[in-house]
Short mmCIF file of C-alpha atoms in Angstrom, two decimals:
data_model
loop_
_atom_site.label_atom_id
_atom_site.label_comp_id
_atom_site.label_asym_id
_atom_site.label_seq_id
_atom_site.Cartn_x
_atom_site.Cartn_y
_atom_site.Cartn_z
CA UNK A 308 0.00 0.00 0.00
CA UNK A 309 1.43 3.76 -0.94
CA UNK A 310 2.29 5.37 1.94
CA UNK A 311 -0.02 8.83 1.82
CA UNK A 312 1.09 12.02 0.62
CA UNK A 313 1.31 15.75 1.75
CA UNK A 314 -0.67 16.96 -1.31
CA UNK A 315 -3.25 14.10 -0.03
CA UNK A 316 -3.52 15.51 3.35
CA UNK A 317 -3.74 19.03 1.97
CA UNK A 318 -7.02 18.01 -0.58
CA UNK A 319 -8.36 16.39 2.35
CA UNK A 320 -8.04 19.18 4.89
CA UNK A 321 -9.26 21.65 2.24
CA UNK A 322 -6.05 23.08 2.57
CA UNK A 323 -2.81 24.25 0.03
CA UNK A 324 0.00 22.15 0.19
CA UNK A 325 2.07 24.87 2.00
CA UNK A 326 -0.34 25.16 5.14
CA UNK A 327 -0.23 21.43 5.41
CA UNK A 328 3.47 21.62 5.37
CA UNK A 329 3.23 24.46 7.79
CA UNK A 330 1.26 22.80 9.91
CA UNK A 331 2.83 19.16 10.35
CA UNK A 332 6.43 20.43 10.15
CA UNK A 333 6.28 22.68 12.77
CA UNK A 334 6.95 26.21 11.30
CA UNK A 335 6.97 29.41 13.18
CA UNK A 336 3.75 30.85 10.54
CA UNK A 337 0.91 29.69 12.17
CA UNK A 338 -2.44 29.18 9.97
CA UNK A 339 -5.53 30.38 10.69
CA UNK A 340 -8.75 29.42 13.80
CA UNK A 341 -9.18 25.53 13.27
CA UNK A 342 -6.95 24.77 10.01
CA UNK A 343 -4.10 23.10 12.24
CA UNK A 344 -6.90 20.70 13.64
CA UNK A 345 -8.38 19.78 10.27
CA UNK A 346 -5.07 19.24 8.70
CA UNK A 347 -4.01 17.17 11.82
CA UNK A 348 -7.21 14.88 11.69
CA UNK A 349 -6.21 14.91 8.08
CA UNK A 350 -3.09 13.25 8.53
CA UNK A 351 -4.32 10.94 11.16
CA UNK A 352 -7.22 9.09 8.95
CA UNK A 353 -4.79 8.78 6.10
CA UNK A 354 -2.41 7.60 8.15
CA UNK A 355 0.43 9.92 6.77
CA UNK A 356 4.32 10.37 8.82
CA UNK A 357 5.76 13.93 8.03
CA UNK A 358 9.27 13.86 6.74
CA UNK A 359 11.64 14.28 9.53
CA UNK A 360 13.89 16.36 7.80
CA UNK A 361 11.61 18.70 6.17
CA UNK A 362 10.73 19.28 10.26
CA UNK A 363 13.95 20.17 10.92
CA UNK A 364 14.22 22.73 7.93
CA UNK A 365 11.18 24.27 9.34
CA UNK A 366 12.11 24.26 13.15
CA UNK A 367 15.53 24.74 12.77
CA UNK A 368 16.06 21.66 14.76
CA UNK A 369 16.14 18.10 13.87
CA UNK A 370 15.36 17.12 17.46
CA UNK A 371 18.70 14.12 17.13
CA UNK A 372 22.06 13.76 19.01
CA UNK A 373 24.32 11.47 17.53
CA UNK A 374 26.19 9.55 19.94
CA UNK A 375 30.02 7.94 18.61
CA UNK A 376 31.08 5.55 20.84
CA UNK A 377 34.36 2.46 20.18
CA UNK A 378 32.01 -0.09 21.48
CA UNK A 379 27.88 0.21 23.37
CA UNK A 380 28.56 -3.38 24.73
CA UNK A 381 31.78 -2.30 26.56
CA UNK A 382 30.02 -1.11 30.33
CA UNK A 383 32.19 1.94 30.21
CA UNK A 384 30.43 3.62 26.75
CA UNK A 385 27.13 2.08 27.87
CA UNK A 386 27.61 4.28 31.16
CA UNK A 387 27.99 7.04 29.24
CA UNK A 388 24.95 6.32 26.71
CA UNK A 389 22.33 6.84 29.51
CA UNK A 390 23.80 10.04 30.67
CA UNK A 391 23.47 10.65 26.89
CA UNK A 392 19.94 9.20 26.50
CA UNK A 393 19.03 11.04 30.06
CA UNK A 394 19.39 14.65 28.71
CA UNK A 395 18.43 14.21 25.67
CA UNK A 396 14.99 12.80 27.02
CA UNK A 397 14.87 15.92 29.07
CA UNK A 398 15.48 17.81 25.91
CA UNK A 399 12.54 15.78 23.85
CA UNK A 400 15.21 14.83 21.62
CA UNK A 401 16.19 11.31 20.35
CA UNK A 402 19.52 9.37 20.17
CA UNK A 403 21.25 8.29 16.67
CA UNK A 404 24.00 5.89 17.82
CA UNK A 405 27.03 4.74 15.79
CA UNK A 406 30.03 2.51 16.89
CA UNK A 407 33.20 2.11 15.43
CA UNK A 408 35.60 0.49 16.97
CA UNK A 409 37.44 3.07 17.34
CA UNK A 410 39.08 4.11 14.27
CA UNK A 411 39.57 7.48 13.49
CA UNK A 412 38.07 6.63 10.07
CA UNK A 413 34.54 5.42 11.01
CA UNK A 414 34.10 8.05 13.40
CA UNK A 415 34.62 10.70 10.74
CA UNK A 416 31.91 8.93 8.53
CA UNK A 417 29.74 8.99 11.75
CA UNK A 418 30.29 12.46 12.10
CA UNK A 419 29.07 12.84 8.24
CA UNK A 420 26.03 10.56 8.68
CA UNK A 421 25.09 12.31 11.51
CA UNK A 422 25.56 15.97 9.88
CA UNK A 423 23.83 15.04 6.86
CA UNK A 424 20.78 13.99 9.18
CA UNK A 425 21.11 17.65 10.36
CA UNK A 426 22.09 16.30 14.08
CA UNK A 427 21.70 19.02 16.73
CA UNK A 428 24.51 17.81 18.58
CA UNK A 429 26.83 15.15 18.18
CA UNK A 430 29.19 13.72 21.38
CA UNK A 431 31.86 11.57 20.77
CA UNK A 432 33.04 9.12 23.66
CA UNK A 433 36.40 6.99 23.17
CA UNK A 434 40.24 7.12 23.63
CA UNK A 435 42.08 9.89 21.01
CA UNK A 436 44.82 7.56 18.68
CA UNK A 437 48.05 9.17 18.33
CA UNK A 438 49.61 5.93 15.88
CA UNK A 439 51.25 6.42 12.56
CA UNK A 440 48.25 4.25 11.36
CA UNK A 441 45.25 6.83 12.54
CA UNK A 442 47.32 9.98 11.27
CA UNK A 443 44.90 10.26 8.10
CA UNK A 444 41.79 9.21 9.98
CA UNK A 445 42.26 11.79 12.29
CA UNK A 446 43.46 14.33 9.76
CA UNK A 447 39.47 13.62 8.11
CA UNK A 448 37.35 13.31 11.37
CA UNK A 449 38.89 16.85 12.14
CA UNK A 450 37.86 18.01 9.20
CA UNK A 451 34.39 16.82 9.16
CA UNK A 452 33.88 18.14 12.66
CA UNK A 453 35.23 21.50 11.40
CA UNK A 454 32.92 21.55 8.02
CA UNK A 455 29.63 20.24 10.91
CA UNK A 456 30.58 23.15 13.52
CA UNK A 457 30.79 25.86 10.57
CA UNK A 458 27.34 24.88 9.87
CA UNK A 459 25.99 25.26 13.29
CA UNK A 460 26.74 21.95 14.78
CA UNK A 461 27.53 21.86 17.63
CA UNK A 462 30.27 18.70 19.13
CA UNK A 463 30.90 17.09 23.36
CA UNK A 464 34.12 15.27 22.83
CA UNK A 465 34.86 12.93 26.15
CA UNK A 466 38.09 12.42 27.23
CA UNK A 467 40.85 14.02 24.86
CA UNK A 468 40.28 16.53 22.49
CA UNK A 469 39.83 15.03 18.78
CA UNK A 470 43.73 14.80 17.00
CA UNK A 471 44.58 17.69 14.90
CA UNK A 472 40.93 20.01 15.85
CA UNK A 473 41.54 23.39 15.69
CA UNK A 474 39.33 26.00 18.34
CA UNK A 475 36.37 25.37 16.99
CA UNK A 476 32.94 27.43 17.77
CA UNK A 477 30.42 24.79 18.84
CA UNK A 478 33.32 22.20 20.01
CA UNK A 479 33.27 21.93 23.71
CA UNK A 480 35.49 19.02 25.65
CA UNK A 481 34.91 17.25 28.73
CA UNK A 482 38.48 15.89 29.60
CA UNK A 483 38.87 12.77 32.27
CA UNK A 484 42.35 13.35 33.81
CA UNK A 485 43.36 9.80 33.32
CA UNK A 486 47.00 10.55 34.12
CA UNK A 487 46.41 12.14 37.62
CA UNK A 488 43.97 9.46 38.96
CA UNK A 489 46.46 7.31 37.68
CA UNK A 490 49.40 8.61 39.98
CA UNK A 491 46.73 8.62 43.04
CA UNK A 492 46.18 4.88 42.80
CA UNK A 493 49.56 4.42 42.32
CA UNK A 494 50.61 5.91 45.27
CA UNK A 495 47.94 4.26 47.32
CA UNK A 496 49.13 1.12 46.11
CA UNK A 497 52.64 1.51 47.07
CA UNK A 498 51.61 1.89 50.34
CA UNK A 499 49.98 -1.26 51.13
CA UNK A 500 52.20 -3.47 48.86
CA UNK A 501 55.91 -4.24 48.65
CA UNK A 502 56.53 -6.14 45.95
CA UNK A 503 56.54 -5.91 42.06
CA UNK A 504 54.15 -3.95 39.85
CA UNK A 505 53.15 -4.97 35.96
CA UNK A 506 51.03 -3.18 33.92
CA UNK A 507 48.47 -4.05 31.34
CA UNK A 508 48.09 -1.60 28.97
CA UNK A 509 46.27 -0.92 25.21
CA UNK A 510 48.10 -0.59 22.06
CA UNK A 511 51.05 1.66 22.17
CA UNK A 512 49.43 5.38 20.65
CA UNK A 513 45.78 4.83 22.47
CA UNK A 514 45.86 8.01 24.41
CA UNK A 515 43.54 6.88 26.97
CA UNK A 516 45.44 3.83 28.00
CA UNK A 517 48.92 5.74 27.70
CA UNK A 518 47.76 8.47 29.76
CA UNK A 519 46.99 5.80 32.62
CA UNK A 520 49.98 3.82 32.30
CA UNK A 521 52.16 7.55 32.36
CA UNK A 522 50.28 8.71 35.13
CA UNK A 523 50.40 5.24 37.16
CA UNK A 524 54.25 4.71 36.59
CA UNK A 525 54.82 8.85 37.81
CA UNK A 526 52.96 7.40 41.01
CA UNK A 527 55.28 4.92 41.15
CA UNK A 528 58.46 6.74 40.85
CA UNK A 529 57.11 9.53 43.44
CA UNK A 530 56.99 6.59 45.82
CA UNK A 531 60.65 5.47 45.09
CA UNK A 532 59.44 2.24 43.51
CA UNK A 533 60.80 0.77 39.81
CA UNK A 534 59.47 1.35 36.93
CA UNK A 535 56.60 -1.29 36.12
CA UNK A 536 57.04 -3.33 32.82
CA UNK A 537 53.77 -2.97 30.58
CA UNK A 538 52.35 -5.58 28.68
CA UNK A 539 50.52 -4.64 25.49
CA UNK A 540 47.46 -5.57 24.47
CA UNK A 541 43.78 -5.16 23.08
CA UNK A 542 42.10 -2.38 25.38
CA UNK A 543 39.67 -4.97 26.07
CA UNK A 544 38.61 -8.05 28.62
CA UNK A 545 39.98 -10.81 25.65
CA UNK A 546 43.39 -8.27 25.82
CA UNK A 547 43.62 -8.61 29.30
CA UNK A 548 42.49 -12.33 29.51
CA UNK A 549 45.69 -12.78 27.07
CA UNK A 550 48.39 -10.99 29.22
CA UNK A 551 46.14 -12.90 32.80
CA UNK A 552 47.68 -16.01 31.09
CA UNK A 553 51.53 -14.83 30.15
CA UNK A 554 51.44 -13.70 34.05
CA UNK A 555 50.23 -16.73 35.27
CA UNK A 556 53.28 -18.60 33.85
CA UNK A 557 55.33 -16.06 35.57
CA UNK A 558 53.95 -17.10 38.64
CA UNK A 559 54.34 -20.47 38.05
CA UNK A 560 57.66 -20.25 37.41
CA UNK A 561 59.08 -18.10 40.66
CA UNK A 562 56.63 -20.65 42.71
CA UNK A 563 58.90 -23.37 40.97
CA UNK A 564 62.06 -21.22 41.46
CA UNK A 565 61.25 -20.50 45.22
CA UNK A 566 59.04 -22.95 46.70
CA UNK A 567 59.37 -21.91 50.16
CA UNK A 568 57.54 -18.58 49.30
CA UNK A 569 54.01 -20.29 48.26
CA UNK A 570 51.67 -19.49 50.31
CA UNK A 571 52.87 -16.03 51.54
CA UNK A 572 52.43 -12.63 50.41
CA UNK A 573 51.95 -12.37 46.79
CA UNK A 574 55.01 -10.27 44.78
CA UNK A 575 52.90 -9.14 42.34
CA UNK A 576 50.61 -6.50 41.72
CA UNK A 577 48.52 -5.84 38.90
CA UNK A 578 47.46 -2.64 36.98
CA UNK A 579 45.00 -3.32 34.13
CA UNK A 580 44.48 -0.02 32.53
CA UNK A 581 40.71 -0.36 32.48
CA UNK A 582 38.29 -2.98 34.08
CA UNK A 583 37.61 -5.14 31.32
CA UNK A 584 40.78 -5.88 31.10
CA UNK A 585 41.30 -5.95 34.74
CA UNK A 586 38.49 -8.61 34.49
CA UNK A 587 39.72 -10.83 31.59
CA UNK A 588 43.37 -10.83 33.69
CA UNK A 589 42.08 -12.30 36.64
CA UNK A 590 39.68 -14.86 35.00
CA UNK A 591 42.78 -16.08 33.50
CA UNK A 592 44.46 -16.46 36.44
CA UNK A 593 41.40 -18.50 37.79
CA UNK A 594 41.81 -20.46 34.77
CA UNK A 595 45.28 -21.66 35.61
CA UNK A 596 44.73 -22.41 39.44
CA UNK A 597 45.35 -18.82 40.99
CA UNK A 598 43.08 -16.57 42.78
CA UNK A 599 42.78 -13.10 43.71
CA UNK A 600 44.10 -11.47 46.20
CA UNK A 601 45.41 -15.02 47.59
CA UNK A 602 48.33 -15.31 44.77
CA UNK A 603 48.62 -11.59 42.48
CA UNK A 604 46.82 -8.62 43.62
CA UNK A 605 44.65 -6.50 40.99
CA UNK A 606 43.51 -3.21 40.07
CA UNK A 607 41.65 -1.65 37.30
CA UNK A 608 40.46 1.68 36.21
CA UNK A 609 36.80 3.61 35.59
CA UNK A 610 34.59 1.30 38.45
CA UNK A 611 31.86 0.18 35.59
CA UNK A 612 28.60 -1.27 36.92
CA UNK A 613 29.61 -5.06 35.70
CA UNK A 614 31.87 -4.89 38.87
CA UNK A 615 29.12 -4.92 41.41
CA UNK A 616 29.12 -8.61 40.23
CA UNK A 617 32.98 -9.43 40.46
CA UNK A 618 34.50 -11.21 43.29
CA UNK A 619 36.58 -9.90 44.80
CA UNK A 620 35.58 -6.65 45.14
CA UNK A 621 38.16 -4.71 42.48
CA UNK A 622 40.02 -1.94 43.26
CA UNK A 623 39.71 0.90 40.70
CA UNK A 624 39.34 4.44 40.08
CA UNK A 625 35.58 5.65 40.10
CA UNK A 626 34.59 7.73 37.40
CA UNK A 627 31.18 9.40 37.05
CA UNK A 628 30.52 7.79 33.60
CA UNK A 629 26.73 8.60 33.32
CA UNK A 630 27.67 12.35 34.43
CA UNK A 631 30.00 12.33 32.34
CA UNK A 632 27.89 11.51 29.69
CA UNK A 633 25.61 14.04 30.67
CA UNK A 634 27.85 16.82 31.15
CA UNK A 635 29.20 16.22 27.25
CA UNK A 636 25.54 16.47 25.94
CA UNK A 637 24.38 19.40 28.03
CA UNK A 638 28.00 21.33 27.09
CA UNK A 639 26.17 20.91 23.19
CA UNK A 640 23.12 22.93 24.46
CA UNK A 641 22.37 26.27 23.18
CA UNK A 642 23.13 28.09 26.74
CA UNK A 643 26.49 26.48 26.83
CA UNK A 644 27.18 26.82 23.00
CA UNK A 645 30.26 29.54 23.64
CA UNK A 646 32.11 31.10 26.35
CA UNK A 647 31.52 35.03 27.07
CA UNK A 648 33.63 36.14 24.17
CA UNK A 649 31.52 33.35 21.99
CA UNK A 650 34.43 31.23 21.44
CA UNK A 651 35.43 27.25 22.34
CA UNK A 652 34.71 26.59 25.79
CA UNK A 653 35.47 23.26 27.49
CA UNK A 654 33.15 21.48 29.35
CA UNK A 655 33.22 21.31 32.74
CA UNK A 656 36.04 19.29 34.77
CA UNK A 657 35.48 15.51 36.05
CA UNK A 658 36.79 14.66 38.51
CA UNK A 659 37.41 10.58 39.86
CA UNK A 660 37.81 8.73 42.96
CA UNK A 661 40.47 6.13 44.00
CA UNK A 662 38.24 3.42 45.42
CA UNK A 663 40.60 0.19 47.13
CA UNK A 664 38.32 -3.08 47.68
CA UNK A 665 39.36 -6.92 48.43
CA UNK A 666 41.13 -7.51 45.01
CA UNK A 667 44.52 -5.35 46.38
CA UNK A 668 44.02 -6.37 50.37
CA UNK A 669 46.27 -9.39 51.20
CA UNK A 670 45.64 -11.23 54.42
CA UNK A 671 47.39 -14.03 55.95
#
């Protein structure tokens, strides 16, 4: 069956084609006594849907955010999504979401899909890439978010600002300072435990992860401790699941070399440079026979809801990821669209809590 058309609506409300159009797009001209009703009743017996973008034409607005994230089934971007979905219901405005795995590349086609939908906003959530690989990726995402913001777009960027984006009017940032929180667990760390420290980090160039592993090994040094090796790997729970099992032949093999020493203090602690990854570590050490905190101690970072589940408890650094989330969508809004001299503003500053539970607390 035809889907109904505007001219139909208009012969049946007794009506031009323009009032109609006036009338179910949403325009500022408003028709005369009892016109909008008949043309509404119109539309609803024939059943017709106006054409979303010929709404936003006539309102200005498109009434979409378009929300970029690496990954939606990671807990860390979901977070963020309902702080992203929470204002925008407040706003009466609908979520387009895209993922992309986090390449440069798809997020600039994002950015395009979204602009050519006339999105009101966009807000982009996921570690910056600084490696030799991204370089032309990021070169055409900042481009695209420049041609979107000339237009009247207006862009919340989580975490680090986009590679290579100029100052930009309608480009606000909400920045997580990764490398600080970092140092504070660190330090906290150091205080409680003697031994070794190993990292588990992302790919080398993910800004996210290398701000963490920075910040954690300044901690380190500012406590007179080593510097901890990193191991490299996805920036996910099958990444750290993969390095869980290279340390768990490590501690295999000093149990082997040193005998006399199983059953004491573990030597090792463990920084995983998110959760996920914290989480695939330690199910790898389950796998091979050890357990947590009885034989490695563990920490992650960002305190996603999936660890309400995980025993034992994890020690992490708590970030407000649905606030965060909400703080990069409201920076997009029309009252925080420009600083007093109407130029780039950031968004405001998060801030994170060290938070130590079971999975770093030895006991005899």
């Amino acid at each position: 069956m035809a889907a109904s058309t505007l001219t139909e609506v208009a012969r049946l409300a007794g009506v031009s084609p323009a009032t109609a159009s006036r009338v179910l797009n949403g325009s500022a001209r408003k028709p005369g006594p009892g016109v909008s009703e008949r043309v509404r009743q119109a539309a609803e017996t024939l059943g017709y849907i106006p054409n979303a973008q010929a709404q936003a034409l006539a309102k200005s607005s498109s009434g979409l955010v378009g929300l970029i994230v690496h990954d939606i089934a990671d807990p860390y971007f979901s977070a963020i999504a309902r702080g992203v979905q929470e204002v925008a219901r407040e706003q009466h405005k609908m979520v387009l979401l895209a993922t992309t795995g986090g390449t440069p590349a798809d997020e600039k086609e994002a950015v395009a899909a979204f602009a050519a939908r006339r999105a009101d906003a966009i807000v982009i959530a996921g570690s910056r890439s600084s490696r030799p690989e991204d370089e032309q990726g990021n070169a055409e995402l900042a481009a695209e978010l420049d041609r979107y913001c000339r237009n009247g777009g207006h862009v919340g960027v989580v975490g680090q600002a986009i590679v290579g984006a100029g100052a930009l009017d309608g480009y606000h940032l909400v920045e997580v300072p990764n490398e600080q929180l970092a140092a504070e667990l660190a330090g906290k760390l150091t205080a409680s435990h003697s031994g070794d420290f190993v990292i588990i980090g992302g790919p080398e160039g993910l800004i996210t992860s290398d701000d963490r592993i920075r910040g954690f090994q300044a901690g380190l040094a500012s406590a007179g401790r080593p510097e901890a090796e990193v191991l490299r790997a996805s920036f996910n729970r099958a990444g750290g699941y993969e390095a869980g099992l290279v340390l768990a032949d490590r501690i295999r093999d000093a149990r082997n070399a040193a005998p006399a020493n199983e059953g004491g203090k573990p030597d090792l602690c463990i920084f995983a440079a998110n959760d996920v990854m914290a989480i695939g570590a330690a199910a790898a050490l389950r796998s091979e026979g050890f357990r947590i905190p009885r034989d490695a101690l563990i920490a992650g970072f960002d305190d996603i809801e999936t660890l309400r589940d995980f025993r034992p408890g994890l020690s992490t650094v708590r970030l407000p990821l649905e606030e965060i989330g909400r703080l990069a969508t409201l920076s997009t809004g029309s009252e925080a669209a420009a600083g007093a001299d109407g130029k780039h503003d950031d968004g405001p500053a998060v801030t994170g809590q060290v938070t130590l539970r079971r999975s770093t607390e030895w006991t005899p």
